[in-house]
Amino acid sequence: MPKSSLFCTLLLIVIVFALADAEIQRKTFIIRVQRDAKPSIFPTHKHWYESTLRSLSTTAIDDKLSDSPDVSSVIHTYETVFHGFSAKLSTSEAQKIQSLSGIVAVIPEQVRHVHTTRSPEFLGLKTSDSAGLLKESDFGSDLVIGVIDTGIWPERKSFNDRELGPVPTKWKGQCVAGEDFPATSCNRKLIGARYFSDGYEATNGKMNETTEFRSPRDSDGHGTHTASIAAGRYVFPASTLGYARGIAAGMAPKARLAAYKVCWNAGCYDSDILAAFDVAAADGVDVISLSVGGVVVPYYLDAIAIGAFGASDAGIFVSASAGNGGPGGLTVTNVAPWVTTVGAGNIDRDFPANIKLGNGKIISGVSVYGGPALAPHKLYPLIYAGSEGSDGYSSSLCLEGSLDPNIVRGKIVLCDRGINSRAAKGEVVKKAGGVGMILANGVFDGEGLVADCHVLPATSVGAIAGEEIRKYITEMVKSKTSAMATIIFRGTRVNVQPAPVVTAFSARGPNPESPEILKPDVIAPGLNILAAWPDGVGPSGIPSDKRRTEFNILSGTSMACPHVSGLAALLKAAHPEWSPAAIRSALMTTAYTVDNRGETMLDESTGNSSTVMDYGAGHVHPQKAMNPGLIYDLSSYDYVDFLCNSNYTTKNIQLVTRKYTDCSRAKRAGHVGNLNYPSLSAVFQQYGKKKTSTHFIRTVTNVGESNSVYAVTIKPPEGLAVTVQPERLAFRRVGQKLNFLVRVQVREEKLAPGSSILKSGSIVWSDGKHNVTSPIVVTIQQPL
């Protein structure tokens, strides 16, 4: 055979095999099924799903699948917040199943990741108060918070059930036993615990049970930490490596907890997350706390948005972390309007660890280092890893194997942030013989600092300070003199000003999916938060760290979210009749935007004033949220109208809401911004018009006093005309609803093609006792 013919034949064989392999490459899909579609010949929906899957396999690839008989088996079935199942399918099988009768949609799975003592006091929740939210709600004693996370370490004192009454009679959940987690691990505090690993294992294969527990037990720490922030008991004394000494307490200390473990070493898989939502709603939780997220996709492709809608429809309040993608814009995640999206601020406590340079200059840093300190009154040689290592780049970041022990030994090393974890950089320096580390922010990180439990003497500094230290090192090298430094650990400092400050990492708006809905909704404490920690994990979170501590200090919107989850439980306990939307409204309209100096909250990344895109409605104020005066309420039908006005198809909407939808009523209701949300956001496209305008229709419900009259105060965005009609709302009784209309008129702005400008203001309804505040956000865009 000629060589060219042989080559063509081999190439054809390669292509055929490549196509066959592509065909049998399976991914997990979530399949939404019509509730009434099951043929009567099948005893259960699961039998029908399995029969459907068996019918899909094609003869052409059956041989390849013969040693994987369960490759198309059902992973999870869903009945409560969603109707359908999840399974591993090839591309052609997904297309086939999509065409079958009774199948609404086939959604590809996403992988999500976690968003990772003094905060109750900072929020004004004091146990000594004779009245207020804690007393009024009996500390949340009959409410159940479901935490969807990495599991829980049940032995922690934060989960003690002393002096708690019997488990609420409505509870239908279970304590599922598993590895190192007997059913007796639960008590009257931790009343339920489950784990969901089938979706994780469908993609990653059997879990490594030497590093993970096949049970609700937490091998990571994140879930234990978030659960105790939401509902940890009072524990004294509490600290981490001697830092933040005091009483540890969650937001709702008597609320019951149910742990739903969905996050594993490789992440948190949509099919498992949806299963947790489904079971939690059936179990009888009142609040779901989710410090997990991923990329933003349309709501009908977002398992978290779909699960959260079903939960909200069942009267369950869902709070979720905004994400740690800040300080850039358009980074906020978990943006569905039926989810309360929480960003992060600091509290009035920090952990100073300052650097003293050889030239006498003192530079501020932060750290939670509890080991042997550097020798007092001694300076150590200081080097920049990026100048001394292998290729400059990897060594500047102090990546594994990038540092030369002959250069690093006995020195303090300056490392740049990025790629590997902050604590892991310290481990790299320590292994190379370094005595200390300075961790410098990059330009994008700005001046935002996070205190970490380092494995060697180390501190973190902002981008400006990092550049100053590099400059000092360079000057010393030029003068042929050794750069010198030491790190001085100052312990814990309280009553710090300014606070709150929006953290640099907290994800920012605008909302990438629905710019007419301002996200995040609020911010809450998320920087350097002390909470419970498991025995099996060192405080730095790196495997070589053998230190053990009952509490740990972590930062992230992951820590901010459970603050709001716990507050929602308290508000629900004090106001059992309030819907999830009413609770969110109370938190938003009473939030504040000034710090403890009386000035506008700052943006940590820049040091400038923060904006509504950073903090949403503002920082939560629990005591005021207890009695907000007026609320903006919403039902599932309002969310359906919102989806209609977002130009979602009937099928898309049915996938999210499980409801057959007629959008004619919604179209009459107006535009997408007319959802009865506590914030008002409008986006204007400039097409050469001198003036354009829009309107918002809102309905408020009186939850204050009867015979109360509210007058409006308008703080319009700069250069915009805002009117409100009527300007007074007179309520005769509690529970009465009244409408008002807000009209916003915009003048043409000189903008470059493709650019935009943001302007914000507010409207405040006041009766002399309550101030009900709604931010107004206007974005003006110049089309390309």
mmCIF file with all atom_site columns, C-alpha atoms in Angstrom, residues 376-528:
data_model
loop_
_atom_site.group_PDB
_atom_site.id
_atom_site.type_symbol
_atom_site.label_atom_id
_atom_site.label_alt_id
_atom_site.label_comp_id
_atom_site.label_asym_id
_atom_site.label_entity_id
_atom_site.label_seq_id
_atom_site.pdbx_PDB_ins_code
_atom_site.Cartn_x
_atom_site.Cartn_y
_atom_site.Cartn_z
_atom_site.occupancy
_atom_site.B_iso_or_equiv
_atom_site.pdbx_formal_charge
_atom_site.auth_seq_id
_atom_site.auth_comp_id
_atom_site.auth_asym_id
_atom_site.auth_atom_id
_atom_site.pdbx_PDB_model_num
ATOM 1   C CA . PRO A 1 376 ? 13.440  40.842 70.332 1.00 0.00 ? 376 PRO A CA 1
ATOM 2   C CA . HIS A 1 377 ? 15.579  43.858 69.389 1.00 0.00 ? 377 HIS A CA 1
ATOM 3   C CA . LYS A 1 378 ? 17.220  41.930 66.553 1.00 0.00 ? 378 LYS A CA 1
ATOM 4   C CA . LEU A 1 379 ? 17.034  42.667 62.825 1.00 0.00 ? 379 LEU A CA 1
ATOM 5   C CA . TYR A 1 380 ? 17.242  39.874 60.243 1.00 0.00 ? 380 TYR A CA 1
ATOM 6   C CA . PRO A 1 381 ? 18.468  39.955 56.618 1.00 0.00 ? 381 PRO A CA 1
ATOM 7   C CA . LEU A 1 382 ? 15.576  40.774 54.273 1.00 0.00 ? 382 LEU A CA 1
ATOM 8   C CA . ILE A 1 383 ? 15.287  39.633 50.633 1.00 0.00 ? 383 ILE A CA 1
ATOM 9   C CA . TYR A 1 384 ? 12.686  39.843 47.874 1.00 0.00 ? 384 TYR A CA 1
ATOM 10  C CA . ALA A 1 385 ? 11.989  36.323 46.579 1.00 0.00 ? 385 ALA A CA 1
ATOM 11  C CA . GLY A 1 386 ? 11.448  37.614 43.036 1.00 0.00 ? 386 GLY A CA 1
ATOM 12  C CA . SER A 1 387 ? 15.041  38.852 42.856 1.00 0.00 ? 387 SER A CA 1
ATOM 13  C CA . GLU A 1 388 ? 16.641  35.736 44.263 1.00 0.00 ? 388 GLU A CA 1
ATOM 14  C CA . GLY A 1 389 ? 14.841  32.696 42.862 1.00 0.00 ? 389 GLY A CA 1
ATOM 15  C CA . SER A 1 390 ? 14.729  30.453 39.818 1.00 0.00 ? 390 SER A CA 1
ATOM 16  C CA . ASP A 1 391 ? 12.744  32.249 37.132 1.00 0.00 ? 391 ASP A CA 1
ATOM 17  C CA . GLY A 1 392 ? 11.714  35.423 38.939 1.00 0.00 ? 392 GLY A CA 1
ATOM 18  C CA . TYR A 1 393 ? 7.986   34.851 38.503 1.00 0.00 ? 393 TYR A CA 1
ATOM 19  C CA . SER A 1 394 ? 7.427   31.610 40.420 1.00 0.00 ? 394 SER A CA 1
ATOM 20  C CA . SER A 1 395 ? 9.928   32.620 43.091 1.00 0.00 ? 395 SER A CA 1
ATOM 21  C CA . SER A 1 396 ? 8.273   36.063 43.528 1.00 0.00 ? 396 SER A CA 1
ATOM 22  C CA . LEU A 1 397 ? 5.073   34.185 44.398 1.00 0.00 ? 397 LEU A CA 1
ATOM 23  C CA . CYS A 1 398 ? 6.968   31.720 46.631 1.00 0.00 ? 398 CYS A CA 1
ATOM 24  C CA . LEU A 1 399 ? 5.553   28.729 44.780 1.00 0.00 ? 399 LEU A CA 1
ATOM 25  C CA . GLU A 1 400 ? 6.511   25.188 45.800 1.00 0.00 ? 400 GLU A CA 1
ATOM 26  C CA . GLY A 1 401 ? 10.155  24.425 44.950 1.00 0.00 ? 401 GLY A CA 1
ATOM 27  C CA . SER A 1 402 ? 10.932  27.942 43.682 1.00 0.00 ? 402 SER A CA 1
ATOM 28  C CA . LEU A 1 403 ? 13.225  29.125 46.520 1.00 0.00 ? 403 LEU A CA 1
ATOM 29  C CA . ASP A 1 404 ? 16.908  28.277 46.907 1.00 0.00 ? 404 ASP A CA 1
ATOM 30  C CA . PRO A 1 405 ? 17.648  27.309 50.555 1.00 0.00 ? 405 PRO A CA 1
ATOM 31  C CA . ASN A 1 406 ? 21.223  28.601 50.158 1.00 0.00 ? 406 ASN A CA 1
ATOM 32  C CA . ILE A 1 407 ? 19.838  32.098 49.552 1.00 0.00 ? 407 ILE A CA 1
ATOM 33  C CA . VAL A 1 408 ? 16.783  32.022 51.839 1.00 0.00 ? 408 VAL A CA 1
ATOM 34  C CA . ARG A 1 409 ? 18.216  30.377 54.978 1.00 0.00 ? 409 ARG A CA 1
ATOM 35  C CA . GLY A 1 410 ? 18.090  32.632 58.050 1.00 0.00 ? 410 GLY A CA 1
ATOM 36  C CA . LYS A 1 411 ? 16.333  35.479 56.240 1.00 0.00 ? 411 LYS A CA 1
ATOM 37  C CA . ILE A 1 412 ? 12.944  37.211 56.166 1.00 0.00 ? 412 ILE A CA 1
ATOM 38  C CA . VAL A 1 413 ? 11.496  36.750 52.670 1.00 0.00 ? 413 VAL A CA 1
ATOM 39  C CA . LEU A 1 414 ? 9.126   39.134 50.869 1.00 0.00 ? 414 LEU A CA 1
ATOM 40  C CA . CYS A 1 415 ? 6.616   37.127 48.759 1.00 0.00 ? 415 CYS A CA 1
ATOM 41  C CA . ASP A 1 416 ? 3.921   38.430 46.396 1.00 0.00 ? 416 ASP A CA 1
ATOM 42  C CA . ARG A 1 417 ? 0.294   37.323 46.650 1.00 0.00 ? 417 ARG A CA 1
ATOM 43  C CA . GLY A 1 418 ? -1.195  35.093 43.956 1.00 0.00 ? 418 GLY A CA 1
ATOM 44  C CA . ILE A 1 419 ? -1.597  31.505 42.639 1.00 0.00 ? 419 ILE A CA 1
ATOM 45  C CA . ASN A 1 420 ? -1.002  29.478 45.828 1.00 0.00 ? 420 ASN A CA 1
ATOM 46  C CA . SER A 1 421 ? -2.629  30.169 49.198 1.00 0.00 ? 421 SER A CA 1
ATOM 47  C CA . ARG A 1 422 ? -1.217  32.810 51.531 1.00 0.00 ? 422 ARG A CA 1
ATOM 48  C CA . ALA A 1 423 ? -0.428  30.228 54.238 1.00 0.00 ? 423 ALA A CA 1
ATOM 49  C CA . ALA A 1 424 ? 1.196   27.871 51.686 1.00 0.00 ? 424 ALA A CA 1
ATOM 50  C CA . LYS A 1 425 ? 3.718   30.596 50.770 1.00 0.00 ? 425 LYS A CA 1
ATOM 51  C CA . GLY A 1 426 ? 4.845   30.646 54.398 1.00 0.00 ? 426 GLY A CA 1
ATOM 52  C CA . GLU A 1 427 ? 5.318   26.894 54.324 1.00 0.00 ? 427 GLU A CA 1
ATOM 53  C CA . VAL A 1 428 ? 7.509   27.221 51.210 1.00 0.00 ? 428 VAL A CA 1
ATOM 54  C CA . VAL A 1 429 ? 9.642   29.879 52.921 1.00 0.00 ? 429 VAL A CA 1
ATOM 55  C CA . LYS A 1 430 ? 9.905   27.785 56.107 1.00 0.00 ? 430 LYS A CA 1
ATOM 56  C CA . LYS A 1 431 ? 10.939  24.659 54.192 1.00 0.00 ? 431 LYS A CA 1
ATOM 57  C CA . ALA A 1 432 ? 13.683  26.652 52.455 1.00 0.00 ? 432 ALA A CA 1
ATOM 58  C CA . GLY A 1 433 ? 15.029  27.760 55.856 1.00 0.00 ? 433 GLY A CA 1
ATOM 59  C CA . GLY A 1 434 ? 13.563  31.276 56.009 1.00 0.00 ? 434 GLY A CA 1
ATOM 60  C CA . VAL A 1 435 ? 12.894  32.697 59.492 1.00 0.00 ? 435 VAL A CA 1
ATOM 61  C CA . GLY A 1 436 ? 9.973   34.929 58.502 1.00 0.00 ? 436 GLY A CA 1
ATOM 62  C CA . MET A 1 437 ? 7.792   36.154 55.637 1.00 0.00 ? 437 MET A CA 1
ATOM 63  C CA . ILE A 1 438 ? 6.248   39.400 54.501 1.00 0.00 ? 438 ILE A CA 1
ATOM 64  C CA . LEU A 1 439 ? 3.296   38.848 52.176 1.00 0.00 ? 439 LEU A CA 1
ATOM 65  C CA . ALA A 1 440 ? 2.711   41.793 49.823 1.00 0.00 ? 440 ALA A CA 1
ATOM 66  C CA . ASN A 1 441 ? -0.498  42.565 47.944 1.00 0.00 ? 441 ASN A CA 1
ATOM 67  C CA . GLY A 1 442 ? -0.411  43.098 44.211 1.00 0.00 ? 442 GLY A CA 1
ATOM 68  C CA . VAL A 1 443 ? -1.871  46.214 42.602 1.00 0.00 ? 443 VAL A CA 1
ATOM 69  C CA . PHE A 1 444 ? -5.200  44.463 41.988 1.00 0.00 ? 444 PHE A CA 1
ATOM 70  C CA . ASP A 1 445 ? -5.467  43.429 45.665 1.00 0.00 ? 445 ASP A CA 1
ATOM 71  C CA . GLY A 1 446 ? -5.012  47.057 46.704 1.00 0.00 ? 446 GLY A CA 1
ATOM 72  C CA . GLU A 1 447 ? -4.768  47.755 50.428 1.00 0.00 ? 447 GLU A CA 1
ATOM 73  C CA . GLY A 1 448 ? -7.082  44.990 51.661 1.00 0.00 ? 448 GLY A CA 1
ATOM 74  C CA . LEU A 1 449 ? -5.446  42.868 54.356 1.00 0.00 ? 449 LEU A CA 1
ATOM 75  C CA . VAL A 1 450 ? -6.406  39.452 55.730 1.00 0.00 ? 450 VAL A CA 1
ATOM 76  C CA . ALA A 1 451 ? -4.871  38.097 58.944 1.00 0.00 ? 451 ALA A CA 1
ATOM 77  C CA . ASP A 1 452 ? -3.774  34.467 58.521 1.00 0.00 ? 452 ASP A CA 1
ATOM 78  C CA . CYS A 1 453 ? -2.653  31.763 60.963 1.00 0.00 ? 453 CYS A CA 1
ATOM 79  C CA . HIS A 1 454 ? 0.841   31.441 59.502 1.00 0.00 ? 454 HIS A CA 1
ATOM 80  C CA . VAL A 1 455 ? 3.223   28.530 60.160 1.00 0.00 ? 455 VAL A CA 1
ATOM 81  C CA . LEU A 1 456 ? 6.203   30.872 60.696 1.00 0.00 ? 456 LEU A CA 1
ATOM 82  C CA . PRO A 1 457 ? 6.543   34.513 61.819 1.00 0.00 ? 457 PRO A CA 1
ATOM 83  C CA . ALA A 1 458 ? 4.766   36.337 58.985 1.00 0.00 ? 458 ALA A CA 1
ATOM 84  C CA . THR A 1 459 ? 2.657   39.395 58.262 1.00 0.00 ? 459 THR A CA 1
ATOM 85  C CA . SER A 1 460 ? 0.608   40.806 55.358 1.00 0.00 ? 460 SER A CA 1
ATOM 86  C CA . VAL A 1 461 ? 0.981   44.311 53.897 1.00 0.00 ? 461 VAL A CA 1
ATOM 87  C CA . GLY A 1 462 ? -0.861  46.308 51.246 1.00 0.00 ? 462 GLY A CA 1
ATOM 88  C CA . ALA A 1 463 ? 0.300   47.012 47.697 1.00 0.00 ? 463 ALA A CA 1
ATOM 89  C CA . ILE A 1 464 ? 1.796   50.442 48.533 1.00 0.00 ? 464 ILE A CA 1
ATOM 90  C CA . ALA A 1 465 ? 3.744   49.086 51.517 1.00 0.00 ? 465 ALA A CA 1
ATOM 91  C CA . GLY A 1 466 ? 4.926   46.112 49.443 1.00 0.00 ? 466 GLY A CA 1
ATOM 92  C CA . GLU A 1 467 ? 6.339   48.471 46.834 1.00 0.00 ? 467 GLU A CA 1
ATOM 93  C CA . GLU A 1 468 ? 8.031   50.550 49.552 1.00 0.00 ? 468 GLU A CA 1
ATOM 94  C CA . ILE A 1 469 ? 9.737   47.434 50.993 1.00 0.00 ? 469 ILE A CA 1
ATOM 95  C CA . ARG A 1 470 ? 10.921  46.305 47.537 1.00 0.00 ? 470 ARG A CA 1
ATOM 96  C CA . LYS A 1 471 ? 12.309  49.801 46.929 1.00 0.00 ? 471 LYS A CA 1
ATOM 97  C CA . TYR A 1 472 ? 14.173  49.678 50.259 1.00 0.00 ? 472 TYR A CA 1
ATOM 98  C CA . ILE A 1 473 ? 15.663  46.264 49.377 1.00 0.00 ? 473 ILE A CA 1
ATOM 99  C CA . THR A 1 474 ? 16.765  47.545 45.939 1.00 0.00 ? 474 THR A CA 1
ATOM 100 C CA . GLU A 1 475 ? 18.417  50.631 47.486 1.00 0.00 ? 475 GLU A CA 1
ATOM 101 C CA . MET A 1 476 ? 20.320  48.474 49.967 1.00 0.00 ? 476 MET A CA 1
ATOM 102 C CA . VAL A 1 477 ? 21.507  46.113 47.181 1.00 0.00 ? 477 VAL A CA 1
ATOM 103 C CA . LYS A 1 478 ? 22.747  49.121 45.156 1.00 0.00 ? 478 LYS A CA 1
ATOM 104 C CA . SER A 1 479 ? 24.665  50.425 48.151 1.00 0.00 ? 479 SER A CA 1
ATOM 105 C CA . LYS A 1 480 ? 26.065  46.915 48.727 1.00 0.00 ? 480 LYS A CA 1
ATOM 106 C CA . THR A 1 481 ? 24.493  46.817 52.186 1.00 0.00 ? 481 THR A CA 1
ATOM 107 C CA . SER A 1 482 ? 22.208  44.111 53.552 1.00 0.00 ? 482 SER A CA 1
ATOM 108 C CA . ALA A 1 483 ? 18.535  45.040 53.842 1.00 0.00 ? 483 ALA A CA 1
ATOM 109 C CA . MET A 1 484 ? 17.363  44.263 57.388 1.00 0.00 ? 484 MET A CA 1
ATOM 110 C CA . ALA A 1 485 ? 13.971  43.905 59.083 1.00 0.00 ? 485 ALA A CA 1
ATOM 111 C CA . THR A 1 486 ? 11.969  42.289 61.841 1.00 0.00 ? 486 THR A CA 1
ATOM 112 C CA . ILE A 1 487 ? 8.278   41.616 62.507 1.00 0.00 ? 487 ILE A CA 1
ATOM 113 C CA . ILE A 1 488 ? 6.671   42.819 65.753 1.00 0.00 ? 488 ILE A CA 1
ATOM 114 C CA . PHE A 1 489 ? 3.398   41.065 66.721 1.00 0.00 ? 489 PHE A CA 1
ATOM 115 C CA . ARG A 1 490 ? 1.038   43.346 68.654 1.00 0.00 ? 490 ARG A CA 1
ATOM 116 C CA . GLY A 1 491 ? -1.739  40.858 69.498 1.00 0.00 ? 491 GLY A CA 1
ATOM 117 C CA . THR A 1 492 ? -5.408  41.903 69.396 1.00 0.00 ? 492 THR A CA 1
ATOM 118 C CA . ARG A 1 493 ? -6.650  45.488 69.114 1.00 0.00 ? 493 ARG A CA 1
ATOM 119 C CA . VAL A 1 494 ? -10.321 46.506 69.527 1.00 0.00 ? 494 VAL A CA 1
ATOM 120 C CA . ASN A 1 495 ? -12.413 49.661 68.967 1.00 0.00 ? 495 ASN A CA 1
ATOM 121 C CA . VAL A 1 496 ? -10.540 50.173 65.714 1.00 0.00 ? 496 VAL A CA 1
ATOM 122 C CA . GLN A 1 497 ? -11.588 53.000 63.395 1.00 0.00 ? 497 GLN A CA 1
ATOM 123 C CA . PRO A 1 498 ? -12.848 53.116 60.727 1.00 0.00 ? 498 PRO A CA 1
ATOM 124 C CA . ALA A 1 499 ? -15.316 50.229 60.824 1.00 0.00 ? 499 ALA A CA 1
ATOM 125 C CA . PRO A 1 500 ? -17.124 48.854 59.010 1.00 0.00 ? 500 PRO A CA 1
ATOM 126 C CA . VAL A 1 501 ? -15.056 49.057 55.834 1.00 0.00 ? 501 VAL A CA 1
ATOM 127 C CA . VAL A 1 502 ? -15.987 47.090 52.690 1.00 0.00 ? 502 VAL A CA 1
ATOM 128 C CA . THR A 1 503 ? -13.301 44.417 52.356 1.00 0.00 ? 503 THR A CA 1
ATOM 129 C CA . ALA A 1 504 ? -11.171 44.359 49.225 1.00 0.00 ? 504 ALA A CA 1
ATOM 130 C CA . PHE A 1 505 ? -12.095 40.746 48.406 1.00 0.00 ? 505 PHE A CA 1
ATOM 131 C CA . SER A 1 506 ? -15.866 41.246 48.716 1.00 0.00 ? 506 SER A CA 1
ATOM 132 C CA . ALA A 1 507 ? -17.451 40.761 45.265 1.00 0.00 ? 507 ALA A CA 1
ATOM 133 C CA . ARG A 1 508 ? -18.977 43.853 43.656 1.00 0.00 ? 508 ARG A CA 1
ATOM 134 C CA . GLY A 1 509 ? -21.907 44.704 41.442 1.00 0.00 ? 509 GLY A CA 1
ATOM 135 C CA . PRO A 1 510 ? -23.356 45.405 39.017 1.00 0.00 ? 510 PRO A CA 1
ATOM 136 C CA . ASN A 1 511 ? -25.411 42.226 38.777 1.00 0.00 ? 511 ASN A CA 1
ATOM 137 C CA . PRO A 1 512 ? -24.150 40.414 35.633 1.00 0.00 ? 512 PRO A CA 1
ATOM 138 C CA . GLU A 1 513 ? -27.455 38.607 35.012 1.00 0.00 ? 513 GLU A CA 1
ATOM 139 C CA . SER A 1 514 ? -30.068 41.214 36.052 1.00 0.00 ? 514 SER A CA 1
ATOM 140 C CA . PRO A 1 515 ? -28.562 44.730 36.290 1.00 0.00 ? 515 PRO A CA 1
ATOM 141 C CA . GLU A 1 516 ? -32.005 46.030 37.382 1.00 0.00 ? 516 GLU A CA 1
ATOM 142 C CA . ILE A 1 517 ? -31.605 44.112 40.675 1.00 0.00 ? 517 ILE A CA 1
ATOM 143 C CA . LEU A 1 518 ? -28.885 45.633 42.861 1.00 0.00 ? 518 LEU A CA 1
ATOM 144 C CA . LYS A 1 519 ? -26.481 42.995 44.220 1.00 0.00 ? 519 LYS A CA 1
ATOM 145 C CA . PRO A 1 520 ? -25.039 42.404 46.754 1.00 0.00 ? 520 PRO A CA 1
ATOM 146 C CA . ASP A 1 521 ? -28.096 43.152 48.901 1.00 0.00 ? 521 ASP A CA 1
ATOM 147 C CA . VAL A 1 522 ? -26.197 43.949 52.110 1.00 0.00 ? 522 VAL A CA 1
ATOM 148 C CA . ILE A 1 523 ? -22.817 43.447 53.730 1.00 0.00 ? 523 ILE A CA 1
ATOM 149 C CA . ALA A 1 524 ? -22.066 41.838 57.102 1.00 0.00 ? 524 ALA A CA 1
ATOM 150 C CA . PRO A 1 525 ? -18.916 41.025 59.110 1.00 0.00 ? 525 PRO A CA 1
ATOM 151 C CA . GLY A 1 526 ? -16.576 38.855 57.028 1.00 0.00 ? 526 GLY A CA 1
ATOM 152 C CA . LEU A 1 527 ? -12.999 39.836 57.913 1.00 0.00 ? 527 LEU A CA 1
ATOM 153 C CA . ASN A 1 528 ? -11.000 37.982 60.589 1.00 0.00 ? 528 ASN A CA 1
#
